[in-house]
């Protein structure tokens, strides 16, 4: 064997990062709920096709490919079942991976936006509006089902990042700005029975949040404000919490959101930012992907903790403390800037 024959081919070197067939096949399997249909044991492809309204031959080819990739198993010809990997696609799996991969929901739609990545790289503009016809936030506003899927997806994402690293002593009222359906607010309120909260988000989202918090018997300790966070916020709370919000926005609108928080907080209140650690230094590799993802979707960006200092300053705030938590997120505690 020559030295060239012993070296990996160009195809072998690029295969792990160039394949589109397998990622799309996994998403189709998740969307069809194939793992759920196999929960009781192996199923023949004809039965699976009938129950999913798909073409049996095409579905067979899809499952055969995924089986070769280690997703699903074929114990006998034409009969497929789940394995440890395919079980991750079940609707009841705690990882919630099906939610993230479902092409009919926000998770899968988010990934399809990457078909417009060339537009983003050429122009610096989000691909979403090119792929789907309208800017990201306008698209969600016009599609209630997709907006609800977005809320559900985010409720299991960084909105539920633990904020136990923050000192809540002395805090009696927290406003969760852009708080979705209230998953993080529920976590905060659950840790202190004397704490009150206000959920701020768009009206439809807040309506879902009211139901979510009522199911947890927390709505009696909450107020609800269905509005844009670019408008004046409910004033006078001790803490204004922004979790997974600012990375959705470029610097100018992110500063505008912080300014609204600063106005509402006044001299006595604080503004707490919860975000990914960033994209430089010791940041986790996932942040580099998220940085690109936020640009493609809505023109946002991931930031290093130091990047928040000038944004806070422009909004009339100063950073009082920065700390990281085991999940890889950073908590940035801000207060009204002292007069110079």
Coordinates of C-alpha atoms in Angstrom, one line a residue:
X1 CA 0.0 0.0 0.0
X2 CA 1.4 3.4 -0.9
X3 CA 1.4 6.3 1.4
X4 CA -1.4 8.0 -0.5
X5 CA -3.6 4.9 -0.2
X6 CA -3.2 4.9 3.6
X7 CA -4.3 8.5 3.9
X8 CA -8.0 9.4 4.2
X9 CA -9.6 10.4 0.9
X10 CA -11.1 13.9 0.5
X11 CA -14.5 12.3 0.7
X12 CA -13.7 10.6 4.0
X13 CA -12.3 13.8 5.5
X14 CA -15.3 16.0 4.5
X15 CA -18.1 13.4 4.9
X16 CA -18.8 14.2 8.6
X17 CA -19.4 17.9 7.8
X18 CA -20.9 17.8 4.3
X19 CA -23.7 15.3 4.5
X20 CA -27.2 16.8 4.0
X21 CA -29.1 13.5 3.3
X22 CA -28.8 12.1 6.9
X23 CA -29.7 15.3 8.8
X24 CA -32.8 15.8 6.6
X25 CA -33.8 12.1 6.9
X26 CA -33.6 12.4 10.7
X27 CA -35.9 15.5 10.6
X28 CA -38.4 13.8 8.4
X29 CA -38.5 10.8 10.7
X30 CA -39.0 13.1 13.7
X31 CA -41.7 15.0 11.9
X32 CA -43.6 11.8 11.0
X33 CA -43.4 10.5 14.5
X34 CA -41.9 7.2 13.4
X35 CA -40.3 6.5 16.8
X36 CA -43.6 7.0 18.5
X37 CA -45.3 4.5 16.1
X38 CA -42.6 1.9 16.9
X39 CA -42.9 2.3 20.7
X40 CA -44.7 -1.0 21.0
X41 CA -42.2 -2.9 18.9
X42 CA -41.1 -3.5 15.3
X43 CA -43.6 -2.3 12.6
X44 CA -43.7 -3.2 8.9
X45 CA -42.9 -0.4 6.6
X46 CA -46.3 -0.8 4.9
X47 CA -48.1 -0.2 8.2
X48 CA -45.9 2.8 9.0
X49 CA -46.6 4.3 5.6
X50 CA -50.3 3.9 6.0
X51 CA -50.3 5.5 9.4
X52 CA -48.1 8.4 8.3
X53 CA -49.8 9.0 4.9
X54 CA -46.5 8.4 3.1
X55 CA -45.3 6.4 0.1
X56 CA -44.2 3.0 1.3
X57 CA -41.3 2.6 -1.1
X58 CA -39.9 6.1 -0.3
X59 CA -40.4 5.5 3.5
X60 CA -38.6 2.2 3.2
X61 CA -35.6 3.9 1.5
X62 CA -35.5 6.6 4.2
X63 CA -35.6 4.0 7.0
X64 CA -33.0 1.8 5.3
X65 CA -30.6 4.8 5.1
X66 CA -31.2 5.8 8.7
X67 CA -30.7 2.2 9.8
X68 CA -27.3 2.1 8.1
X69 CA -26.5 5.3 9.9
X70 CA -27.3 3.8 13.3
X71 CA -30.7 5.4 13.7
X72 CA -33.5 2.7 13.9
X73 CA -33.0 -1.0 13.5
X74 CA -34.3 -3.6 11.0
X75 CA -34.7 -6.9 12.9
X76 CA -36.3 -8.6 9.8
X77 CA -36.7 -7.5 6.2
X78 CA -39.1 -4.6 5.9
X79 CA -39.8 -4.4 9.7
X80 CA -38.2 -1.5 11.6
X81 CA -37.9 -0.6 15.3
X82 CA -36.2 1.9 17.5
X83 CA -32.8 1.6 19.1
X84 CA -31.1 3.8 21.7
X85 CA -30.5 6.6 19.2
X86 CA -34.0 6.5 17.6
X87 CA -35.6 6.6 21.0
X88 CA -34.3 10.1 21.3
X89 CA -36.9 11.0 18.6
X90 CA -39.9 9.9 20.7
X91 CA -42.3 12.7 21.7
X92 CA -42.1 11.7 25.4
X93 CA -38.2 11.6 25.6
X94 CA -37.0 14.2 28.1
X95 CA -34.4 15.5 25.7
X96 CA -37.3 17.0 23.6
X97 CA -35.3 16.4 20.4
X98 CA -38.4 15.7 18.4
X99 CA -39.6 19.2 19.1
X100 CA -36.3 20.7 17.9
X101 CA -36.3 18.6 14.7
X102 CA -40.0 18.7 13.7
X103 CA -40.2 20.3 10.2
X104 CA -43.8 21.3 10.9
X105 CA -42.7 23.3 14.0
X106 CA -40.3 26.1 14.8
X107 CA -37.3 23.8 15.4
X108 CA -37.3 22.3 11.9
X109 CA -38.3 25.6 10.3
X110 CA -35.3 27.2 11.9
X111 CA -33.0 24.7 10.3
X112 CA -34.5 25.1 6.9
X113 CA -33.6 28.8 7.1
X114 CA -30.0 27.7 6.5
X115 CA -30.8 26.9 2.9
X116 CA -30.4 30.7 2.5
X117 CA -27.0 30.8 4.2
X118 CA -25.3 32.1 1.0
X119 CA -27.5 35.1 1.1
X120 CA -26.5 35.8 4.7
X121 CA -22.8 35.5 4.0
X122 CA -23.0 37.7 0.9
X123 CA -25.1 40.4 2.4
X124 CA -24.8 40.1 6.2
X125 CA -28.6 40.0 6.3
X126 CA -30.7 37.2 7.9
X127 CA -31.6 34.4 5.5
X128 CA -35.0 33.8 7.1
X129 CA -36.7 36.7 5.3
X130 CA -35.3 35.4 1.9
X131 CA -36.3 31.8 2.5
X132 CA -39.7 32.4 4.0
X133 CA -40.7 35.8 2.5
X134 CA -40.9 37.9 5.7
X135 CA -38.5 38.9 8.5
X136 CA -38.3 36.4 11.4
X137 CA -40.4 38.3 14.0
X138 CA -43.0 39.4 11.4
X139 CA -43.3 35.8 10.3
X140 CA -44.0 34.6 13.9
X141 CA -46.5 37.3 14.4
X142 CA -48.4 36.3 11.3
X143 CA -48.4 32.5 12.1
X144 CA -49.9 31.8 15.5
X145 CA -49.2 28.0 15.3
X146 CA -45.5 28.7 14.6
X147 CA -45.4 31.3 17.3
X148 CA -46.8 28.8 19.8
X149 CA -44.2 26.2 18.6
X150 CA -41.5 28.9 19.1
X151 CA -42.7 29.5 22.7
X152 CA -42.8 25.8 23.4
X153 CA -39.3 25.3 22.0
X154 CA -37.8 28.2 23.9
X155 CA -39.5 27.1 27.2
X156 CA -37.2 24.1 27.2
X157 CA -34.2 26.0 26.1
X158 CA -32.1 28.6 27.8
X159 CA -35.2 30.3 29.3
X160 CA -35.1 27.5 31.9
X161 CA -31.4 28.0 32.6
X162 CA -31.0 28.0 36.4
X163 CA -30.4 31.4 37.9
X164 CA -29.6 30.0 41.3
X165 CA -26.2 31.7 40.9
X166 CA -27.9 35.1 41.4
X167 CA -28.4 36.5 44.9
X168 CA -32.2 36.9 45.2
X169 CA -32.1 37.9 48.8
X170 CA -33.9 41.3 49.2
X171 CA -35.6 40.9 45.9
X172 CA -39.4 41.1 46.2
X173 CA -40.5 41.8 42.6
X174 CA -38.9 40.5 39.4
X175 CA -40.0 41.4 35.8
X176 CA -39.2 38.7 33.2
X177 CA -38.8 40.8 30.1
X178 CA -39.4 38.8 26.9
X179 CA -40.1 35.9 29.2
X180 CA -42.0 33.7 26.8
X181 CA -44.6 31.5 28.5
X182 CA -43.0 32.0 31.9
X183 CA -40.8 28.9 32.4
X184 CA -37.9 30.7 33.9
X185 CA -40.2 33.0 35.9
X186 CA -41.8 29.9 37.4
X187 CA -38.4 28.6 38.4
X188 CA -37.5 31.9 40.1
X189 CA -40.8 32.1 41.9
X190 CA -40.7 28.5 43.0
X191 CA -37.5 29.2 44.9
X192 CA -39.0 32.0 47.0
X193 CA -42.6 32.0 48.1
X194 CA -42.4 35.7 49.0
X195 CA -41.3 36.8 45.6
X196 CA -43.7 38.4 43.0
X197 CA -43.3 38.5 39.3
X198 CA -44.4 40.2 36.1
X199 CA -44.3 38.4 32.8
X200 CA -43.7 40.7 29.8
X201 CA -44.0 39.4 26.2
X202 CA -46.3 39.9 23.2
X203 CA -50.0 39.4 24.0
X204 CA -50.6 35.9 22.6
X205 CA -47.4 34.6 24.3
X206 CA -48.4 36.2 27.6
X207 CA -51.9 34.6 27.3
X208 CA -50.2 31.2 27.0
X209 CA -47.9 32.2 29.9
X210 CA -50.9 33.0 32.1
X211 CA -52.2 29.5 31.5
X212 CA -48.7 27.9 32.1
X213 CA -48.3 29.7 35.5
X214 CA -51.9 29.1 36.5
X215 CA -51.3 25.3 36.0
X216 CA -48.4 25.7 38.5
X217 CA -50.6 27.8 40.9
X218 CA -48.2 30.8 40.5
X219 CA -50.5 33.1 38.7
X220 CA -51.7 34.7 41.9
X221 CA -48.2 36.0 42.5
X222 CA -47.8 37.3 39.0
X223 CA -48.9 40.3 36.9
X224 CA -49.0 40.0 33.1
X225 CA -48.1 42.6 30.5
X226 CA -48.8 41.8 26.9
X227 CA -46.6 44.3 25.0
X228 CA -43.4 44.9 23.1
X229 CA -40.3 45.3 25.1
X230 CA -39.4 48.3 22.9
X231 CA -42.3 50.2 24.7
X232 CA -42.1 51.5 28.3
X233 CA -42.0 48.6 30.7
X234 CA -43.9 48.2 34.1
X235 CA -41.8 50.3 36.5
X236 CA -40.6 50.0 40.0
X237 CA -39.5 46.3 40.3
X238 CA -36.3 45.2 42.0
X239 CA -35.0 43.1 39.1
X240 CA -35.6 43.2 35.3
X241 CA -34.5 39.8 33.9
X242 CA -33.5 39.4 30.2
X243 CA -32.8 35.7 29.6
X244 CA -32.0 34.7 26.0
X245 CA -33.3 37.9 24.7
X246 CA -30.5 40.2 23.7
X247 CA -28.8 37.6 21.5
X248 CA -31.8 37.8 19.2
X249 CA -30.9 41.4 18.3
X250 CA -28.1 43.5 16.8
X251 CA -26.4 46.1 18.9
X252 CA -28.8 49.0 18.3
X253 CA -32.1 47.3 19.2
X254 CA -30.4 45.4 22.0
X255 CA -29.3 48.7 23.5
X256 CA -32.9 50.0 23.1
X257 CA -34.2 47.0 25.1
X258 CA -31.7 47.6 27.8
X259 CA -32.6 51.3 27.9
X260 CA -36.3 50.4 28.5
X261 CA -35.2 48.1 31.4
X262 CA -33.0 50.9 32.8
X263 CA -35.9 53.4 32.6
X264 CA -38.2 51.0 34.4
X265 CA -35.7 49.9 37.0
X266 CA -34.7 53.5 38.1
X267 CA -31.9 54.1 40.6
X268 CA -33.0 51.3 42.9
X269 CA -33.6 48.5 40.5
X270 CA -31.2 46.1 38.7
X271 CA -31.1 44.6 35.2
X272 CA -29.9 41.0 35.0
X273 CA -28.8 39.6 31.6
X274 CA -28.6 35.8 31.1
X275 CA -26.9 34.7 27.8
X276 CA -24.5 32.2 26.4
X277 CA -20.9 32.8 27.5
X278 CA -19.8 34.2 24.2
X279 CA -17.8 33.4 21.1
X280 CA -14.2 34.1 22.1
X281 CA -11.7 33.0 24.8
X282 CA -12.9 29.9 26.7
X283 CA -16.4 30.0 25.3
X284 CA -18.0 26.6 24.5
X285 CA -17.9 25.6 20.8
X286 CA -21.7 25.6 20.7
X287 CA -21.7 29.4 21.0
X288 CA -19.9 29.7 17.6
X289 CA -22.8 27.8 16.0
X290 CA -25.4 29.9 17.9
X291 CA -23.6 33.1 16.7
X292 CA -24.1 32.0 13.1
X293 CA -27.6 30.7 13.8
X294 CA -28.8 34.0 15.3
X295 CA -27.4 35.9 12.3
X296 CA -29.2 33.6 9.8
X297 CA -32.5 33.8 11.7
X298 CA -33.0 37.3 12.8
X299 CA -29.7 39.3 12.6
X300 CA -28.8 38.7 16.2
X301 CA -25.5 37.7 17.7
X302 CA -23.8 35.9 20.6
X303 CA -21.5 38.1 22.6
X304 CA -18.6 37.8 25.0
X305 CA -19.4 39.2 28.4
X306 CA -17.2 42.2 27.8
X307 CA -19.3 43.1 24.8
X308 CA -22.2 43.9 27.1
X309 CA -20.4 46.6 28.9
X310 CA -20.7 49.2 26.0
X311 CA -24.3 48.2 25.4
X312 CA -25.1 48.7 29.0
X313 CA -23.3 52.0 29.1
X314 CA -25.2 53.3 26.1
X315 CA -28.4 52.4 27.9
X316 CA -27.5 54.2 31.1
X317 CA -26.4 51.1 33.0
X318 CA -23.1 49.9 34.3
X319 CA -22.1 46.2 34.8
X320 CA -21.7 45.5 38.6
X321 CA -21.0 41.8 38.4
X322 CA -20.4 39.0 35.9
X323 CA -20.5 35.3 36.7
X324 CA -20.7 32.1 34.8
X325 CA -22.9 29.1 35.8
X326 CA -22.2 25.4 35.1
X327 CA -24.6 25.3 32.2
X328 CA -22.1 27.5 30.3
X329 CA -24.3 30.7 30.6
X330 CA -23.3 34.0 32.0
X331 CA -25.2 36.2 34.4
X332 CA -24.5 39.9 34.0
X333 CA -25.8 42.1 36.8
X334 CA -26.3 45.7 35.9
X335 CA -27.4 48.8 37.8
X336 CA -28.1 52.4 36.9
X337 CA -24.9 54.2 36.0
X338 CA -23.5 56.6 38.5
X339 CA -23.5 60.3 37.4
X340 CA -20.0 61.1 36.0

